[in-house]
């Protein structure tokens, strides 16, 4: 369900020129808040909230599952001086970057294997401009003229 929401809310991934643009759309790009000498980051309230919620679900699942790359990444953040919420924010941003890369890669593979109509095997060349179709052996006419066979006359009984 979450994967479907990620795909559905992303729509055409190539409309985002950078990972930062996608993160801003998803609401995972942090906003800097500065007060006096302290600089903090908080999560943006903007962006697609449903996409953000799906990324949040993925992030929480990754954090709770040991032996995942997301869990390892999350555990390393406190060593850098981040709080657990900041570590979660970093993980959501990293997941947004991963989702964008994956969806763009899938889109490129899909357009390589399909034609202009979006269907496998479709081509841009017109079928009317192609060569004349060849006839199968059962479709070919028989050699020589056909000889009429005489019909038998009925014999009186």
mmCIF file of C-alpha atoms in Angstrom:
data_model
loop_
_atom_site.group_PDB
_atom_site.id
_atom_site.type_symbol
_atom_site.label_atom_id
_atom_site.label_comp_id
_atom_site.label_asym_id
_atom_site.label_seq_id
_atom_site.Cartn_x
_atom_site.Cartn_y
_atom_site.Cartn_z
ATOM 1 C CA UNK A 1 0.000 0.000 0.000
ATOM 2 C CA UNK A 2 2.818 2.375 0.876
ATOM 3 C CA UNK A 3 4.669 1.613 -2.364
ATOM 4 C CA UNK A 4 1.515 2.344 -4.349
ATOM 5 C CA UNK A 5 1.123 5.654 -2.528
ATOM 6 C CA UNK A 6 4.771 6.543 -3.234
ATOM 7 C CA UNK A 7 4.359 5.791 -6.936
ATOM 8 C CA UNK A 8 0.953 7.418 -7.263
ATOM 9 C CA UNK A 9 1.901 10.630 -5.496
ATOM 10 C CA UNK A 10 5.218 10.953 -7.360
ATOM 11 C CA UNK A 11 3.544 10.730 -10.799
ATOM 12 C CA UNK A 12 6.132 11.633 -13.461
ATOM 13 C CA UNK A 13 9.490 11.675 -11.634
ATOM 14 C CA UNK A 14 11.340 13.451 -14.428
ATOM 15 C CA UNK A 15 9.478 16.671 -13.631
ATOM 16 C CA UNK A 16 11.850 17.169 -10.679
ATOM 17 C CA UNK A 17 15.208 18.385 -12.032
ATOM 18 C CA UNK A 18 17.118 17.647 -8.800
ATOM 19 C CA UNK A 19 16.853 15.503 -5.699
ATOM 20 C CA UNK A 20 16.364 18.696 -3.706
ATOM 21 C CA UNK A 21 13.341 19.645 -5.808
ATOM 22 C CA UNK A 22 11.786 16.239 -5.157
ATOM 23 C CA UNK A 23 12.576 16.481 -1.428
ATOM 24 C CA UNK A 24 10.926 19.899 -1.308
ATOM 25 C CA UNK A 25 7.852 18.511 -3.104
ATOM 26 C CA UNK A 26 7.738 15.587 -0.665
ATOM 27 C CA UNK A 27 8.181 17.870 2.332
ATOM 28 C CA UNK A 28 11.391 16.158 3.456
ATOM 29 C CA UNK A 29 13.744 19.059 2.732
ATOM 30 C CA UNK A 30 14.613 20.560 6.117
ATOM 31 C CA UNK A 31 14.064 24.251 6.814
ATOM 32 C CA UNK A 32 16.811 26.133 8.606
ATOM 33 C CA UNK A 33 15.754 28.066 11.674
ATOM 34 C CA UNK A 34 18.322 30.403 13.188
ATOM 35 C CA UNK A 35 17.997 32.227 16.461
ATOM 36 C CA UNK A 36 20.945 34.096 17.931
ATOM 37 C CA UNK A 37 23.946 31.773 17.587
ATOM 38 C CA UNK A 38 21.932 28.553 17.328
ATOM 39 C CA UNK A 39 21.069 27.124 13.933
ATOM 40 C CA UNK A 40 18.543 24.289 13.803
ATOM 41 C CA UNK A 41 16.616 22.483 11.102
ATOM 42 C CA UNK A 42 13.030 21.439 11.257
ATOM 43 C CA UNK A 43 10.827 19.482 8.915
ATOM 44 C CA UNK A 44 8.925 21.479 6.332
ATOM 45 C CA UNK A 45 5.156 21.652 6.724
ATOM 46 C CA UNK A 46 4.882 22.210 2.979
ATOM 47 C CA UNK A 47 4.853 19.646 0.239
ATOM 48 C CA UNK A 48 2.689 16.662 -0.515
ATOM 49 C CA UNK A 49 1.553 15.474 2.924
ATOM 50 C CA UNK A 50 0.457 12.033 1.701
ATOM 51 C CA UNK A 51 3.841 11.433 0.068
ATOM 52 C CA UNK A 52 5.519 12.647 3.259
ATOM 53 C CA UNK A 53 3.364 10.282 5.337
ATOM 54 C CA UNK A 54 4.346 7.354 3.099
ATOM 55 C CA UNK A 55 8.035 8.228 3.486
ATOM 56 C CA UNK A 56 7.499 8.525 7.247
ATOM 57 C CA UNK A 57 6.008 5.004 7.313
ATOM 58 C CA UNK A 58 9.008 3.656 5.419
ATOM 59 C CA UNK A 59 11.424 5.497 7.738
ATOM 60 C CA UNK A 60 9.779 4.174 10.911
ATOM 61 C CA UNK A 61 9.758 0.650 9.487
ATOM 62 C CA UNK A 62 13.462 0.923 8.598
ATOM 63 C CA UNK A 63 14.310 2.225 12.082
ATOM 64 C CA UNK A 64 12.477 -0.645 13.774
ATOM 65 C CA UNK A 65 13.999 -3.369 11.589
ATOM 66 C CA UNK A 66 17.547 -4.261 12.635
ATOM 67 C CA UNK A 67 20.044 -5.246 9.929
ATOM 68 C CA UNK A 68 18.640 -2.780 7.384
ATOM 69 C CA UNK A 69 20.605 0.045 5.808
ATOM 70 C CA UNK A 70 18.094 2.569 7.138
ATOM 71 C CA UNK A 71 18.519 1.279 10.690
ATOM 72 C CA UNK A 72 22.317 1.436 10.405
ATOM 73 C CA UNK A 73 22.135 4.976 8.988
ATOM 74 C CA UNK A 74 19.749 6.062 11.764
ATOM 75 C CA UNK A 75 21.969 4.561 14.494
ATOM 76 C CA UNK A 76 25.039 6.401 13.144
ATOM 77 C CA UNK A 77 23.424 9.844 13.379
ATOM 78 C CA UNK A 78 23.530 10.235 17.201
ATOM 79 C CA UNK A 79 27.289 9.696 16.997
ATOM 80 C CA UNK A 80 27.360 12.828 14.824
ATOM 81 C CA UNK A 81 25.547 14.762 17.571
ATOM 82 C CA UNK A 82 22.017 14.504 16.146
ATOM 83 C CA UNK A 83 18.919 13.942 18.241
ATOM 84 C CA UNK A 84 16.632 11.042 17.416
ATOM 85 C CA UNK A 85 14.186 13.388 15.642
ATOM 86 C CA UNK A 86 17.000 14.936 13.600
ATOM 87 C CA UNK A 87 18.252 11.446 12.732
ATOM 88 C CA UNK A 88 14.740 10.520 11.615
ATOM 89 C CA UNK A 89 14.591 13.676 9.468
ATOM 90 C CA UNK A 90 17.927 12.767 7.841
ATOM 91 C CA UNK A 91 16.670 9.257 7.128
ATOM 92 C CA UNK A 92 13.468 10.589 5.527
ATOM 93 C CA UNK A 93 15.495 12.855 3.261
ATOM 94 C CA UNK A 94 17.776 9.989 2.298
ATOM 95 C CA UNK A 95 14.752 7.797 1.566
ATOM 96 C CA UNK A 96 13.247 10.549 -0.608
ATOM 97 C CA UNK A 97 16.488 10.650 -2.626
ATOM 98 C CA UNK A 98 16.419 6.855 -2.972
ATOM 99 C CA UNK A 99 12.760 6.819 -4.072
ATOM 100 C CA UNK A 100 13.468 9.482 -6.714
ATOM 101 C CA UNK A 101 16.487 7.578 -8.095
ATOM 102 C CA UNK A 102 14.540 4.311 -8.185
ATOM 103 C CA UNK A 103 11.452 5.772 -9.862
ATOM 104 C CA UNK A 104 13.515 7.649 -12.464
ATOM 105 C CA UNK A 105 15.493 4.466 -13.214
ATOM 106 C CA UNK A 106 12.263 2.518 -13.633
ATOM 107 C CA UNK A 107 10.863 5.232 -15.912
ATOM 108 C CA UNK A 108 13.971 5.126 -18.109
ATOM 109 C CA UNK A 109 13.830 1.329 -18.367
ATOM 110 C CA UNK A 110 10.127 1.478 -19.229
ATOM 111 C CA UNK A 111 10.620 4.005 -22.018
ATOM 112 C CA UNK A 112 13.486 1.967 -23.476
ATOM 113 C CA UNK A 113 11.397 -1.214 -23.720
ATOM 114 C CA UNK A 114 8.198 0.413 -24.948
ATOM 115 C CA UNK A 115 7.476 2.461 -28.002
ATOM 116 C CA UNK A 116 5.858 5.846 -28.367
ATOM 117 C CA UNK A 117 2.432 4.471 -27.503
ATOM 118 C CA UNK A 118 3.648 3.154 -24.143
ATOM 119 C CA UNK A 119 2.981 -0.460 -25.089
ATOM 120 C CA UNK A 120 5.693 -3.121 -25.470
ATOM 121 C CA UNK A 121 6.555 -3.666 -29.118
ATOM 122 C CA UNK A 122 5.098 -0.360 -30.274
ATOM 123 C CA UNK A 123 7.258 1.581 -32.703
ATOM 124 C CA UNK A 124 7.191 5.030 -34.192
ATOM 125 C CA UNK A 125 7.302 3.649 -37.764
ATOM 126 C CA UNK A 126 3.988 3.376 -39.564
ATOM 127 C CA UNK A 127 2.936 -0.154 -40.401
ATOM 128 C CA UNK A 128 1.519 1.147 -43.699
ATOM 129 C CA UNK A 129 5.018 2.187 -44.808
ATOM 130 C CA UNK A 130 6.430 -1.295 -44.271
ATOM 131 C CA UNK A 131 7.033 -3.974 -46.907
ATOM 132 C CA UNK A 132 4.181 -5.847 -48.524
ATOM 133 C CA UNK A 133 3.235 -8.786 -46.354
ATOM 134 C CA UNK A 134 4.281 -12.171 -47.643
ATOM 135 C CA UNK A 135 1.726 -14.902 -48.242
ATOM 136 C CA UNK A 136 1.934 -18.169 -46.381
ATOM 137 C CA UNK A 137 2.145 -21.382 -48.436
ATOM 138 C CA UNK A 138 -1.498 -22.177 -47.723
ATOM 139 C CA UNK A 139 -2.522 -18.743 -49.036
ATOM 140 C CA UNK A 140 -0.749 -19.095 -52.403
ATOM 141 C CA UNK A 141 -2.656 -20.005 -55.532
ATOM 142 C CA UNK A 142 -2.155 -23.379 -57.122
ATOM 143 C CA UNK A 143 0.155 -23.574 -60.162
ATOM 144 C CA UNK A 144 -1.456 -23.710 -63.580
ATOM 145 C CA UNK A 145 -5.057 -23.238 -64.669
ATOM 146 C CA UNK A 146 -7.763 -25.153 -62.924
ATOM 147 C CA UNK A 147 -9.157 -28.076 -64.987
ATOM 148 C CA UNK A 148 -12.880 -28.531 -64.726
ATOM 149 C CA UNK A 149 -13.874 -31.976 -63.594
ATOM 150 C CA UNK A 150 -16.825 -33.443 -65.472
ATOM 151 C CA UNK A 151 -19.829 -34.019 -63.289
ATOM 152 C CA UNK A 152 -21.173 -37.546 -63.562
ATOM 153 C CA UNK A 153 -24.557 -37.848 -65.211
ATOM 154 C CA UNK A 154 -27.161 -39.630 -63.212
ATOM 155 C CA UNK A 155 -27.902 -43.174 -64.381
ATOM 156 C CA UNK A 156 -31.565 -44.198 -64.742
ATOM 157 C CA UNK A 157 -32.542 -46.692 -62.164
#
